[in-house]
Coordinates of C-alpha atoms and ligand atoms in Angstrom, one line a residue:
M18 CA 138.6 -1.5 -137.4
A19 CA 140.3 0.9 -139.7
L20 CA 140.6 0.0 -143.3
L21 CA 143.6 1.1 -145.4
Q22 CA 142.8 2.9 -148.6
I23 CA 144.2 0.9 -151.4
A24 CA 145.2 2.8 -154.5
E25 CA 147.6 2.2 -157.4
P26 CA 150.6 4.5 -157.0
G27 CA 150.1 7.7 -159.0
Q28 CA 146.6 6.9 -159.9
S29 CA 144.6 8.2 -157.0
P30 CA 145.1 11.7 -155.6
K31 CA 146.4 11.6 -152.0
P32 CA 143.7 12.2 -149.4
H33 CA 145.0 15.7 -148.6
Q34 CA 144.8 16.6 -152.3
R35 CA 141.2 15.4 -152.6
R36 CA 138.7 18.1 -153.1
L37 CA 135.8 17.5 -150.8
A38 CA 132.6 17.1 -152.7
V39 CA 129.2 15.7 -151.6
G40 CA 125.9 14.5 -153.1
I41 CA 122.7 15.8 -151.6
D42 CA 119.3 14.3 -151.9
L43 CA 117.0 17.2 -151.0
G44 CA 113.8 15.4 -150.4
T45 CA 110.2 16.3 -149.7
T46 CA 110.1 14.4 -146.4
N47 CA 113.7 13.3 -145.9
S48 CA 117.1 14.6 -147.0
L49 CA 120.6 13.0 -147.0
V50 CA 124.1 13.9 -147.8
A51 CA 126.6 11.3 -149.0
A52 CA 130.3 11.3 -149.9
L53 CA 133.2 9.0 -150.9
R54 CA 135.2 8.0 -147.8
S55 CA 137.9 5.4 -147.8
G56 CA 136.9 4.1 -151.1
V57 CA 133.2 3.7 -150.3
T58 CA 130.4 6.1 -151.2
A59 CA 127.9 6.2 -148.4
P60 CA 125.6 8.6 -146.5
L61 CA 127.1 10.7 -143.8
A62 CA 125.6 10.4 -140.3
D63 CA 125.0 13.2 -137.8
A64 CA 126.5 13.2 -134.2
A65 CA 123.7 10.9 -133.1
G66 CA 124.5 8.4 -135.9
E67 CA 121.4 9.2 -138.0
V68 CA 121.8 9.5 -141.7
I69 CA 118.3 10.6 -142.6
L70 CA 117.5 14.3 -141.9
S71 CA 113.8 15.0 -141.8
S72 CA 113.1 17.9 -144.2
A73 CA 111.5 19.9 -141.4
V74 CA 112.4 23.4 -140.3
R75 CA 111.2 25.0 -137.1
Y76 CA 111.7 28.7 -136.4
H77 CA 112.2 29.7 -132.7
A78 CA 112.5 33.3 -131.7
D79 CA 116.3 33.0 -131.4
R80 CA 117.3 30.0 -133.5
V81 CA 116.3 27.6 -136.2
E82 CA 115.9 23.9 -135.7
V83 CA 116.1 21.3 -138.5
G84 CA 115.3 17.6 -138.6
R85 CA 113.4 15.2 -136.4
A86 CA 113.0 17.5 -133.4
A87 CA 111.5 20.1 -135.7
K88 CA 109.2 17.5 -137.3
Q89 CA 107.9 16.4 -134.0
A90 CA 106.8 20.0 -133.2
A91 CA 104.6 20.1 -136.3
S92 CA 101.4 19.7 -134.3
S93 CA 102.4 21.7 -131.3
D94 CA 103.8 24.7 -133.2
P95 CA 102.3 24.4 -136.7
L96 CA 102.8 28.0 -137.7
N97 CA 106.5 28.0 -137.2
T98 CA 107.2 24.4 -138.3
I99 CA 107.5 24.0 -142.0
L100 CA 107.2 20.5 -143.6
S101 CA 107.5 19.5 -147.2
V102 CA 108.8 22.9 -148.3
K103 CA 110.0 21.3 -151.5
R104 CA 106.4 21.3 -152.8
L105 CA 106.5 25.2 -152.5
M106 CA 109.9 25.7 -154.3
G107 CA 109.7 27.9 -157.4
R108 CA 105.9 28.3 -157.0
G109 CA 104.0 31.6 -157.2
V110 CA 101.6 32.9 -154.6
G111 CA 98.7 31.7 -156.8
D112 CA 100.0 28.2 -157.0
V113 CA 100.6 28.1 -153.3
M114 CA 97.2 29.5 -152.4
Q115 CA 95.7 26.5 -154.2
L116 CA 97.6 24.2 -151.9
G117 CA 97.1 26.7 -149.1
G118 CA 93.8 25.3 -148.0
Q119 CA 95.5 22.2 -146.8
L120 CA 98.5 23.9 -145.3
P121 CA 98.5 25.3 -141.8
Y122 CA 100.8 28.3 -142.5
R123 CA 100.1 32.0 -142.8
F124 CA 101.2 33.1 -146.2
S125 CA 102.1 36.6 -147.4
E126 CA 103.1 37.9 -150.8
G127 CA 106.6 39.1 -151.6
E128 CA 107.5 41.6 -154.2
S129 CA 108.2 39.1 -156.9
Q130 CA 104.9 37.1 -156.5
M131 CA 106.9 34.8 -154.3
P132 CA 105.0 33.4 -151.3
F133 CA 106.3 33.9 -147.8
I134 CA 105.4 32.0 -144.7
E135 CA 104.9 34.2 -141.6
T136 CA 107.0 32.9 -138.7
V137 CA 108.2 34.2 -135.3
Q138 CA 111.3 35.2 -137.2
G139 CA 109.3 37.1 -139.7
P140 CA 108.4 36.2 -143.3
K141 CA 110.4 33.3 -144.8
S142 CA 110.5 32.2 -148.4
P143 CA 110.6 28.6 -149.5
V144 CA 114.1 29.2 -150.7
E145 CA 115.3 30.4 -147.3
I146 CA 113.6 27.5 -145.6
S147 CA 115.2 25.0 -148.0
A148 CA 118.5 26.7 -147.4
E149 CA 118.2 25.8 -143.7
I150 CA 118.1 22.1 -144.6
L151 CA 121.0 22.5 -147.0
R152 CA 123.0 24.4 -144.3
A153 CA 122.5 21.6 -141.8
L154 CA 123.7 19.0 -144.3
R155 CA 126.7 21.1 -145.3
E156 CA 127.7 21.5 -141.6
R157 CA 127.3 17.8 -141.1
A158 CA 129.5 17.0 -144.1
E159 CA 132.2 19.4 -143.1
A160 CA 132.3 18.0 -139.6
V161 CA 132.5 14.4 -140.8
L162 CA 134.9 15.0 -143.7
G163 CA 137.1 17.5 -141.7
G164 CA 137.3 20.4 -144.2
E165 CA 135.4 22.9 -146.4
L166 CA 133.5 21.5 -149.3
V167 CA 134.4 22.6 -152.9
G168 CA 130.8 21.9 -153.9
A169 CA 127.8 19.6 -154.0
V170 CA 125.7 17.9 -156.5
I171 CA 122.1 18.4 -155.5
T172 CA 119.3 16.2 -156.9
V173 CA 115.9 17.5 -158.1
P174 CA 112.9 15.6 -159.6
A175 CA 113.3 15.1 -163.4
Y176 CA 110.1 17.1 -163.9
F177 CA 111.3 20.2 -162.0
D178 CA 110.9 23.2 -164.3
D179 CA 113.1 26.2 -164.7
A180 CA 111.8 28.1 -161.7
Q181 CA 112.0 25.1 -159.4
R182 CA 115.6 24.4 -160.4
Q183 CA 116.5 28.0 -160.0
A184 CA 114.9 28.1 -156.6
T185 CA 117.0 25.1 -155.6
K186 CA 120.2 26.8 -156.7
D187 CA 119.3 29.9 -154.9
A188 CA 118.7 27.9 -151.7
A189 CA 122.2 26.4 -152.1
R190 CA 123.7 29.8 -152.5
L191 CA 122.0 31.0 -149.3
A192 CA 123.4 27.9 -147.5
N193 CA 126.9 28.8 -148.8
L194 CA 127.1 25.7 -150.9
N195 CA 128.7 25.7 -154.3
V196 CA 126.4 23.8 -156.7
L197 CA 128.6 21.6 -159.0
R198 CA 125.5 20.5 -160.8
L199 CA 121.8 19.9 -160.3
L200 CA 121.1 16.2 -161.1
N201 CA 117.9 14.5 -161.8
E202 CA 116.9 12.1 -159.1
P203 CA 116.4 9.1 -161.4
T204 CA 119.7 9.6 -163.1
A205 CA 121.4 9.7 -159.7
A206 CA 119.8 6.4 -158.8
A207 CA 121.0 4.8 -162.1
V208 CA 124.5 6.0 -161.4
A209 CA 124.4 4.6 -157.9
Y210 CA 123.8 1.1 -159.4
G211 CA 126.7 1.7 -161.8
L212 CA 124.3 1.3 -164.7
D213 CA 126.3 3.9 -166.6
R214 CA 129.2 1.3 -166.8
Q215 CA 127.0 -1.5 -168.1
A216 CA 125.8 -2.5 -171.4
E217 CA 123.8 0.1 -173.4
G218 CA 120.1 0.1 -173.1
V219 CA 117.0 1.4 -171.4
V220 CA 116.5 1.8 -167.7
A221 CA 113.3 2.5 -165.7
I222 CA 113.5 4.2 -162.4
Y223 CA 110.5 3.6 -160.2
D224 CA 110.4 6.1 -157.2
L225 CA 107.6 5.7 -154.7
G226 CA 108.1 7.9 -151.7
G227 CA 105.8 9.2 -149.0
G228 CA 103.6 11.5 -151.0
T229 CA 104.7 11.3 -154.6
F230 CA 105.4 8.8 -157.3
D231 CA 107.9 9.4 -160.2
I232 CA 108.7 7.1 -163.1
S233 CA 111.6 8.0 -165.4
I234 CA 112.8 6.2 -168.5
L235 CA 116.5 6.6 -169.3
R236 CA 118.5 5.5 -172.2
L237 CA 122.2 4.8 -171.8
T238 CA 124.4 5.1 -174.9
K239 CA 128.2 5.2 -174.8
G240 CA 128.2 6.1 -171.2
V241 CA 125.8 8.9 -171.6
F242 CA 122.4 8.9 -169.9
E243 CA 119.5 10.5 -171.7
V244 CA 116.2 10.9 -170.0
L245 CA 113.6 9.7 -172.6
A246 CA 110.5 10.5 -170.6
T247 CA 109.2 11.2 -167.1
G248 CA 105.8 10.7 -165.6
G249 CA 104.2 10.1 -162.3
D250 CA 101.6 11.2 -159.8
T251 CA 102.2 14.1 -157.3
A252 CA 99.5 12.7 -155.0
L253 CA 100.4 9.0 -154.7
G254 CA 102.7 7.5 -152.2
G255 CA 103.1 5.6 -148.9
D256 CA 100.8 8.1 -147.2
D257 CA 98.0 6.7 -149.3
F258 CA 98.8 3.2 -148.1
D259 CA 98.5 4.6 -144.5
H260 CA 95.1 6.2 -145.3
A261 CA 93.8 3.0 -146.8
I262 CA 94.8 1.0 -143.7
A263 CA 93.4 3.7 -141.4
G264 CA 90.1 3.6 -143.2
W265 CA 90.0 -0.2 -142.9
I266 CA 90.8 0.1 -139.1
L267 CA 88.0 2.6 -138.6
G268 CA 85.6 0.4 -140.5
Q269 CA 86.5 -2.7 -138.5
A270 CA 86.3 -0.8 -135.2
G271 CA 82.9 0.7 -136.2
A272 CA 84.3 4.1 -135.6
S273 CA 83.4 7.3 -137.5
A274 CA 85.8 8.3 -140.3
D275 CA 85.1 11.9 -139.4
L276 CA 87.9 12.5 -136.8
A277 CA 89.4 15.5 -135.0
P278 CA 92.9 16.2 -136.4
G279 CA 94.7 14.7 -133.3
A280 CA 92.7 11.5 -133.4
Q281 CA 93.3 11.3 -137.2
R282 CA 97.0 11.6 -136.7
E283 CA 96.9 8.8 -134.1
V284 CA 95.1 6.3 -136.4
L285 CA 97.4 7.2 -139.3
K286 CA 100.4 6.6 -137.1
L287 CA 99.0 3.2 -136.1
A288 CA 98.3 2.4 -139.8
C289 CA 101.8 3.5 -140.9
D290 CA 103.5 1.3 -138.2
A291 CA 101.3 -1.6 -139.3
K292 CA 102.3 -1.1 -142.9
E293 CA 106.0 -1.0 -142.2
R294 CA 105.8 -4.1 -140.0
L295 CA 104.0 -6.0 -142.8
T296 CA 107.2 -5.5 -144.9
T297 CA 108.8 -8.2 -142.8
E298 CA 105.9 -9.9 -141.1
D299 CA 102.8 -11.8 -142.5
T300 CA 100.3 -10.4 -140.1
V301 CA 100.1 -7.6 -137.5
E302 CA 97.9 -7.4 -134.5
L303 CA 96.1 -4.1 -134.0
S304 CA 94.1 -2.5 -131.3
Y305 CA 92.2 0.8 -131.6
A306 CA 89.6 2.3 -129.3
G307 CA 88.7 -0.9 -127.7
W308 CA 88.7 -2.9 -131.0
Q309 CA 91.3 -5.6 -131.5
G310 CA 92.0 -7.4 -134.7
V311 CA 94.6 -8.7 -137.2
L312 CA 95.7 -7.2 -140.5
T313 CA 97.0 -9.9 -142.9
R314 CA 99.1 -9.3 -145.9
D315 CA 96.3 -10.5 -148.1
T316 CA 94.0 -7.8 -146.8
F317 CA 96.8 -5.3 -147.0
H318 CA 97.2 -6.2 -150.7
D319 CA 93.5 -5.7 -151.4
L320 CA 93.8 -2.3 -149.9
I321 CA 96.9 -1.1 -151.8
D322 CA 96.6 -3.0 -155.1
P323 CA 94.5 -0.3 -156.7
L324 CA 97.1 2.3 -155.6
I325 CA 100.0 0.3 -157.1
A326 CA 97.9 -0.2 -160.2
R327 CA 97.7 3.6 -160.6
S328 CA 101.5 3.8 -160.5
L329 CA 101.8 1.1 -163.1
K330 CA 99.5 3.0 -165.4
S331 CA 101.9 6.0 -165.2
C332 CA 104.7 3.6 -166.1
R333 CA 103.0 2.4 -169.2
R334 CA 102.3 6.0 -170.2
A335 CA 105.9 6.9 -169.8
L336 CA 107.0 4.0 -171.8
R337 CA 104.6 5.1 -174.6
D338 CA 105.9 8.6 -174.3
S339 CA 109.5 7.4 -174.8
A340 CA 108.5 5.2 -177.6
V341 CA 110.2 2.3 -175.9
E342 CA 109.0 -1.3 -176.0
L343 CA 108.6 -3.1 -172.6
D344 CA 111.3 -5.7 -173.6
E345 CA 113.9 -3.0 -174.3
V346 CA 114.0 -2.1 -170.6
H347 CA 117.0 -4.0 -169.2
A348 CA 116.9 -2.7 -165.6
V349 CA 114.3 -1.4 -163.2
V350 CA 115.7 0.5 -160.2
M351 CA 113.6 0.9 -157.0
V352 CA 113.8 4.2 -155.2
G353 CA 111.9 5.6 -152.2
G354 CA 110.8 4.1 -148.9
S355 CA 107.6 2.7 -150.2
T356 CA 109.4 0.3 -152.6
R357 CA 110.3 -1.7 -149.5
V358 CA 106.8 -3.0 -149.5
P359 CA 107.2 -6.5 -151.0
R360 CA 103.9 -6.2 -152.9
V361 CA 105.2 -3.2 -154.7
R362 CA 108.3 -5.0 -155.8
E363 CA 106.2 -8.0 -156.9
L364 CA 103.8 -6.1 -159.1
V365 CA 106.4 -3.8 -160.6
G366 CA 108.5 -6.9 -161.4
E367 CA 105.5 -8.5 -163.0
M368 CA 104.7 -5.5 -165.2
F369 CA 108.3 -5.1 -166.5
G370 CA 108.9 -8.8 -166.7
R371 CA 112.1 -8.6 -164.6
E372 CA 113.3 -8.5 -161.0
P373 CA 113.7 -4.9 -159.9
L374 CA 117.1 -3.8 -158.4
T375 CA 116.8 -3.4 -154.7
D376 CA 120.3 -4.0 -153.3
I377 CA 121.0 -0.4 -152.4
D378 CA 118.8 1.1 -149.6
P379 CA 116.0 2.8 -151.5
D380 CA 116.3 5.8 -149.2
E381 CA 120.0 6.3 -149.9
V382 CA 120.3 5.4 -153.5
V383 CA 119.8 8.9 -154.9
A384 CA 122.2 10.6 -152.5
I385 CA 124.8 7.9 -153.3
G386 CA 124.5 8.5 -157.0
A387 CA 124.8 12.2 -156.5
A388 CA 128.0 11.8 -154.4
I389 CA 129.5 9.6 -157.2
Q390 CA 128.8 12.3 -159.7
A391 CA 130.1 15.0 -157.3
E392 CA 133.5 13.1 -157.1
T393 CA 133.8 13.2 -160.8
L394 CA 132.9 16.8 -161.2
A395 CA 135.3 17.9 -158.4
G396 CA 138.0 16.3 -160.5
N397 CA 138.9 13.5 -158.1
N398 CA 138.5 10.6 -160.5
R399 CA 141.5 8.6 -161.3
D400 CA 141.1 8.6 -165.0
G401 CA 139.6 12.1 -165.1
E402 CA 136.6 10.7 -167.0
E403 CA 133.6 12.9 -167.0
L404 CA 130.2 11.3 -167.0
L405 CA 127.9 13.4 -169.1
L406 CA 124.3 13.3 -167.9
L407 CA 121.6 14.3 -170.1
D408 CA 118.1 15.2 -169.1
V409 CA 114.9 16.3 -170.9
I410 CA 112.8 19.4 -170.8
P411 CA 109.2 18.6 -169.6
L412 CA 107.3 21.1 -171.9
S413 CA 108.0 22.5 -175.3
L414 CA 109.7 26.0 -175.4
G415 CA 108.9 28.4 -178.2
L416 CA 108.0 31.9 -179.4
E417 CA 104.9 33.9 -180.1
T418 CA 104.5 34.5 -183.8
M419 CA 102.0 36.6 -185.8
G420 CA 98.4 35.9 -184.9
G421 CA 99.1 34.8 -181.4
L422 CA 100.5 31.4 -182.4
M423 CA 103.1 29.4 -180.5
E424 CA 106.0 28.4 -182.7
K425 CA 107.9 25.6 -180.9
V426 CA 111.7 25.9 -181.0
I427 CA 112.6 23.1 -178.7
P428 CA 110.0 20.3 -178.4
R429 CA 109.2 18.7 -175.1
N430 CA 111.3 15.7 -174.0
T431 CA 114.3 17.1 -175.9
T432 CA 117.5 16.2 -174.0
I433 CA 119.5 19.0 -172.4
P434 CA 121.9 20.7 -172.6
V435 CA 120.6 21.9 -176.0
A436 CA 120.8 24.9 -178.2
R437 CA 118.4 25.4 -181.1
A438 CA 118.1 28.3 -183.5
Q439 CA 115.3 29.4 -185.7
E440 CA 115.0 32.3 -188.2
F441 CA 112.2 34.8 -188.1
T442 CA 111.5 37.9 -190.2
T443 CA 109.9 41.2 -189.9
Y444 CA 106.2 41.7 -190.7
K445 CA 106.2 45.4 -191.7
D446 CA 108.3 47.5 -194.0
G447 CA 110.9 49.5 -192.0
Q448 CA 110.2 47.6 -188.8
S449 CA 113.0 48.5 -186.4
A450 CA 112.1 46.5 -183.3
M451 CA 110.8 43.1 -182.6
M452 CA 109.2 41.8 -179.5
I453 CA 110.4 38.3 -178.5
H454 CA 107.9 36.5 -176.4
V455 CA 109.1 33.2 -174.9
L456 CA 106.6 30.6 -174.1
Q457 CA 106.3 27.1 -172.6
G458 CA 103.5 24.6 -173.5
E459 CA 102.1 22.2 -176.0
R460 CA 99.1 24.1 -177.4
E461 CA 99.0 26.0 -180.7
L462 CA 97.6 29.3 -179.4
I463 CA 99.7 31.4 -177.0
A464 CA 96.7 32.0 -174.8
D465 CA 96.8 28.4 -173.9
C466 CA 100.6 28.3 -173.2
R467 CA 102.5 29.8 -170.3
S468 CA 104.4 33.0 -170.8
L469 CA 108.0 32.8 -169.5
A470 CA 109.6 36.1 -170.6
R471 CA 109.4 39.0 -173.1
F472 CA 112.2 41.1 -174.4
E473 CA 112.8 43.4 -177.3
L474 CA 115.3 43.4 -180.1
R475 CA 115.9 47.0 -181.2
G476 CA 118.0 48.6 -183.9
I477 CA 116.9 46.4 -186.8
P478 CA 118.0 48.4 -189.9
P479 CA 115.0 49.5 -192.1
M480 CA 114.2 46.9 -194.7
V481 CA 111.1 45.8 -196.5
A482 CA 108.9 43.3 -194.7
G483 CA 110.3 39.8 -194.8
A484 CA 113.8 40.9 -195.7
A485 CA 115.4 41.0 -192.3
K486 CA 116.7 37.8 -191.0
I487 CA 116.4 37.4 -187.2
R488 CA 117.9 34.3 -185.7
V489 CA 116.5 33.4 -182.3
T490 CA 118.6 30.9 -180.3
F491 CA 117.2 29.0 -177.4
Q492 CA 119.8 27.5 -175.0
V493 CA 119.0 25.2 -172.1
D494 CA 122.0 24.5 -169.9
A495 CA 122.8 21.3 -168.0
D496 CA 120.9 22.5 -165.0
G497 CA 117.8 23.0 -167.1
L498 CA 118.0 26.8 -167.2
L499 CA 116.9 28.6 -170.3
S500 CA 118.4 31.6 -172.0
V501 CA 117.2 33.1 -175.3
S502 CA 119.0 35.4 -177.6
A503 CA 118.0 37.2 -180.9
R504 CA 120.3 38.5 -183.5
E505 CA 119.6 40.4 -186.7
L506 CA 122.0 38.8 -189.1
A507 CA 122.8 41.7 -191.5
S508 CA 123.6 44.3 -188.8
G509 CA 124.6 42.0 -186.0
V510 CA 122.4 43.8 -183.4
E511 CA 121.6 41.4 -180.6
A512 CA 119.5 41.1 -177.5
S513 CA 119.2 38.3 -175.0
I514 CA 117.6 37.3 -171.8
Q515 CA 118.1 34.7 -169.1
V516 CA 114.7 33.3 -168.4
K517 CA 114.2 33.3 -164.7
P518 CA 110.4 33.3 -164.1
S519 CA 109.4 34.4 -160.6
Y520 CA 107.5 31.2 -160.3
G521 CA 107.1 28.0 -162.2
L522 CA 104.4 25.6 -163.3
T523 CA 102.9 23.2 -160.9
D524 CA 103.1 19.5 -161.8
G525 CA 99.4 19.6 -162.0
E526 CA 99.6 22.4 -164.6
I527 CA 102.1 20.4 -166.6
A528 CA 99.9 17.4 -166.5
R529 CA 96.9 19.4 -167.5
M530 CA 98.6 21.2 -170.3
L531 CA 99.8 18.0 -171.8
E532 CA 96.4 16.4 -171.5
D533 CA 94.8 19.5 -173.0
S534 CA 97.2 19.4 -175.9
F535 CA 96.4 15.8 -176.7
Q536 CA 92.6 16.3 -176.5
K537 CA 92.6 19.6 -178.3
A538 CA 94.9 18.8 -181.1
G539 CA 92.2 18.8 -183.7
E540 CA 90.5 22.0 -182.4
D541 CA 93.9 23.6 -182.3
K542 CA 94.7 22.8 -185.9
A543 CA 91.6 24.5 -187.0
A544 CA 92.3 27.5 -184.8
R545 CA 95.8 27.7 -186.2
A546 CA 94.6 27.6 -189.8
L547 CA 92.1 30.4 -189.1
R548 CA 94.7 32.6 -187.5
E549 CA 97.0 32.0 -190.4
Q550 CA 94.3 33.1 -192.8
Q551 CA 93.6 36.2 -190.7
V552 CA 97.3 37.1 -190.7
D553 CA 97.5 36.5 -194.5
A554 CA 94.5 38.7 -195.0
Q555 CA 95.9 41.5 -192.9
R556 CA 99.2 41.3 -194.7
L557 CA 97.6 41.4 -198.1
L558 CA 95.4 44.4 -197.2
E559 CA 98.4 46.3 -195.9
A560 CA 100.4 45.6 -199.0
V561 CA 97.6 46.6 -201.4
E562 CA 96.9 49.7 -199.4
A563 CA 100.6 50.7 -199.6
A564 CA 100.8 50.0 -203.3
L565 CA 97.6 52.0 -204.0
A566 CA 99.1 55.0 -202.0
V567 CA 102.2 55.0 -204.2
D568 CA 101.1 53.9 -207.6
G569 CA 97.3 53.8 -207.5
D570 CA 96.7 57.1 -209.3
R571 CA 99.5 56.6 -211.8
L572 CA 98.9 53.0 -212.9
L573 CA 95.1 52.5 -212.4
D574 CA 92.0 54.1 -213.8
E575 CA 89.2 55.0 -211.5
E576 CA 87.1 51.9 -212.3
E577 CA 90.0 49.6 -211.6
R578 CA 90.7 51.4 -208.3
D579 CA 87.1 51.1 -207.2
A580 CA 86.9 47.4 -208.0
I581 CA 90.0 46.8 -205.9
K582 CA 88.6 48.9 -203.0
V583 CA 85.3 46.9 -203.1
Q584 CA 87.2 43.6 -202.7
M585 CA 89.4 45.1 -200.0
Q586 CA 86.4 46.2 -198.0
A587 CA 84.9 42.7 -198.3
L588 CA 88.0 41.2 -197.0
R589 CA 88.2 43.7 -194.2
E590 CA 84.7 42.8 -193.1
L591 CA 85.8 39.1 -192.9
L592 CA 88.9 39.7 -190.8
D593 CA 87.2 38.9 -187.4
S594 CA 85.0 36.1 -188.9
P595 CA 85.5 32.6 -187.6
D596 CA 85.0 31.3 -191.2
G597 CA 88.5 30.5 -192.4
I598 CA 87.3 29.2 -195.7
A599 CA 85.4 32.5 -196.5
I600 CA 88.6 34.5 -195.7
E601 CA 90.7 32.3 -197.9
R602 CA 88.2 32.7 -200.8
Q603 CA 88.2 36.5 -200.4
I604 CA 92.0 36.6 -200.2
K605 CA 92.0 34.8 -203.6
R606 CA 89.5 37.2 -205.0
L607 CA 91.5 40.3 -203.9
S608 CA 94.8 38.8 -205.2
Q609 CA 93.3 38.0 -208.6
I610 CA 91.9 41.5 -209.0
T611 CA 95.2 43.1 -208.0
D612 CA 97.3 40.8 -210.3
A613 CA 97.2 43.1 -213.2
F614 CA 98.1 46.1 -211.0
A615 CA 101.0 44.2 -209.5
A616 CA 102.3 43.3 -213.0
R617 CA 102.2 46.9 -214.1
R618 CA 104.0 48.0 -210.9
L619 CA 106.7 45.4 -211.5
D620 CA 107.0 46.6 -215.1
S621 CA 107.4 50.2 -214.2
T622 CA 110.0 49.5 -211.5
V623 CA 112.0 47.4 -213.8
K624 CA 111.9 50.1 -216.4
A625 CA 112.9 52.7 -213.8
A626 CA 115.8 50.5 -212.7
L627 CA 117.0 50.0 -216.3
A628 CA 116.7 53.7 -216.9
G629 CA 118.8 54.3 -213.7
R630 CA 121.4 51.8 -214.9
Q631 CA 121.7 53.5 -218.3
L632 CA 122.1 56.8 -216.7
N633 CA 124.9 55.5 -214.5
D634 CA 126.6 53.9 -217.4
I635 CA 126.5 57.2 -219.3
E636 CA 128.0 59.0 -216.3
E637 CA 130.9 56.7 -216.1
Ligands
LIG717 P1 110.0 11.0 -150.0 O1 110.7 10.7 -151.2 O2 108.5 11.4 -150.2 O3 110.7 12.0 -149.1 P2 110.7 8.4 -148.8 O4 111.3 7.9 -150.0 O5 111.5 8.7 -147.6 O6 109.7 9.7 -149.1 O7 109.6 7.4 -148.4 C1 108.7 7.6 -147.3 C2 107.7 6.5 -147.3 O8 108.2 5.2 -147.2 C3 106.7 6.6 -146.1 O9 105.4 6.5 -146.6 C4 107.1 5.4 -145.3 O10 106.0 5.0 -144.5 C5 107.5 4.4 -146.3 N1 108.4 3.4 -145.7 C6 109.6 3.6 -145.1 N2 110.0 2.4 -144.6 C7 109.1 1.4 -145.0 C8 109.0 0.0 -144.8 N3 109.9 -0.7 -144.2 N4 107.9 -0.6 -145.3 C9 107.0 0.1 -145.9 N5 107.0 1.4 -146.1 C10 108.0 2.1 -145.7
LIG718 MG1 112.4 10.6 -152.4

């Protein structure tokens, strides 16, 4: 049955005028592409009627295979079949080697510290592998929609950092896809439910997939979504439910838990089937290696309740992070295949004190939201309204300042796009260049933060220390990409850099850095105070040294000079000491003893200046 498209005259563009745009959920295990067709936004199916594309890529000598067939070859052709490539996106060789123990691939290192997987077709980067998935989705969409796409909105996890977002964009470029926007997965899910058109308030997005759990807290104000906080667990998902059931089966069957890989896959498959059946049935009958038994929902709940409890703990932490009270949350959206498990819905509902939204298929909800956003960005919307979607940065961004300290310019959880400027000054007289070191992290000392980029601002006109005004501007665009520029305000000299690190932080690193910063806050404060004393001491020593060189002989007698030198030496000896209080005391001593000298210098310069003035006046 064909449906007529109903539109008010003059309000909707005619079909042939519509610019074809799609939304893509580029997932760890599964990917989808969705678009608006005949007034309904829905996933697009392949020739066989499947909407879900397994995120699996298999390299043959002469072709590339993507999807379910590739996934099935994972055990027979492990070296050439890549699963879960999303976990490698934007990661460096070091990060990947950490995961490497569990991965069956042969890795090699590229020029830019990027990891490559050795396949029959040669080395392949995660970006290229991801591009194969995107290409398959683009071809599907063009076949179904009957034309070339103007672009796509591609979703990424809210916690994806700069490098991971950039890698996703690069993959799209390789797949010949124009990226209209990268969109956070939770935001897409909220858009799919039309929450952007509802009353203002706070929304929680609970996303439990196969291997990962993400919680995001969004606030909607005047049609604008702002991500207040994100959290989760990169090693928690439906796979863990499978493992729990598999362990139970092996225990019941009296079998050893130490299995060969093939046998392990078999029992996991059995467990996964049982889990999915328990979504609609109360009990399932099982048989394994001669053992026969029944798994009830109650037993299943005993097995998975601790896992669900872990996800709820992350939810509470995210709520705390976003400074939102539980009763402010007015909608909870369920995303990811594992939220089909009724027990998950029940416990999440209990925690938030409200029924979660489950009407839209949890596998499709992200792609659908992305497609809705793509329609708007492609300019197809009747009223031309543009939904502004705001996200947050996961870690603070800042600069190195004197003494190896991190000065935060944009604090974490700031919504993007954002631009922030801060003024800095020179440290030495006549300093003509300044190194700008861009960092990411929560700790006070740069050694504990992550270096993102360095660049130099040259051509600063010679001025006394502290007189130059250098404005450094941090800008994070809507895709979450950072650029930094520095400008000397008097001369207008400028330098800038687009920060594209060759690899990004792992989620584990982010979690660890945050944890560290909370634990070490006290320790850091002391370290910061000490560094500041050391910098002050150094600065004072240099200033006194310079003054002595110019006016020491003229304005001081020998005894005065020696007294100053003794105190200078005492301070110098304390420079590397960990005793901030001793340094502070010695700074005071040296300042006091040089006070009279400073006064005499000031006096003599004022006199000189007045003398100069009079001279000028006379000449005129
Ligand atoms: P990801 O986001 O990691 O790509 P998905 O959102 O596709 O993953 O979720 C996959 C997980 O959902 C798997 O663990 C799968 O077993 C589980 N799942 C899918 N359907 C059901 C179901 N009907 N009942 C329970 N779990 C299910
Ligand atoms: Mg998912």
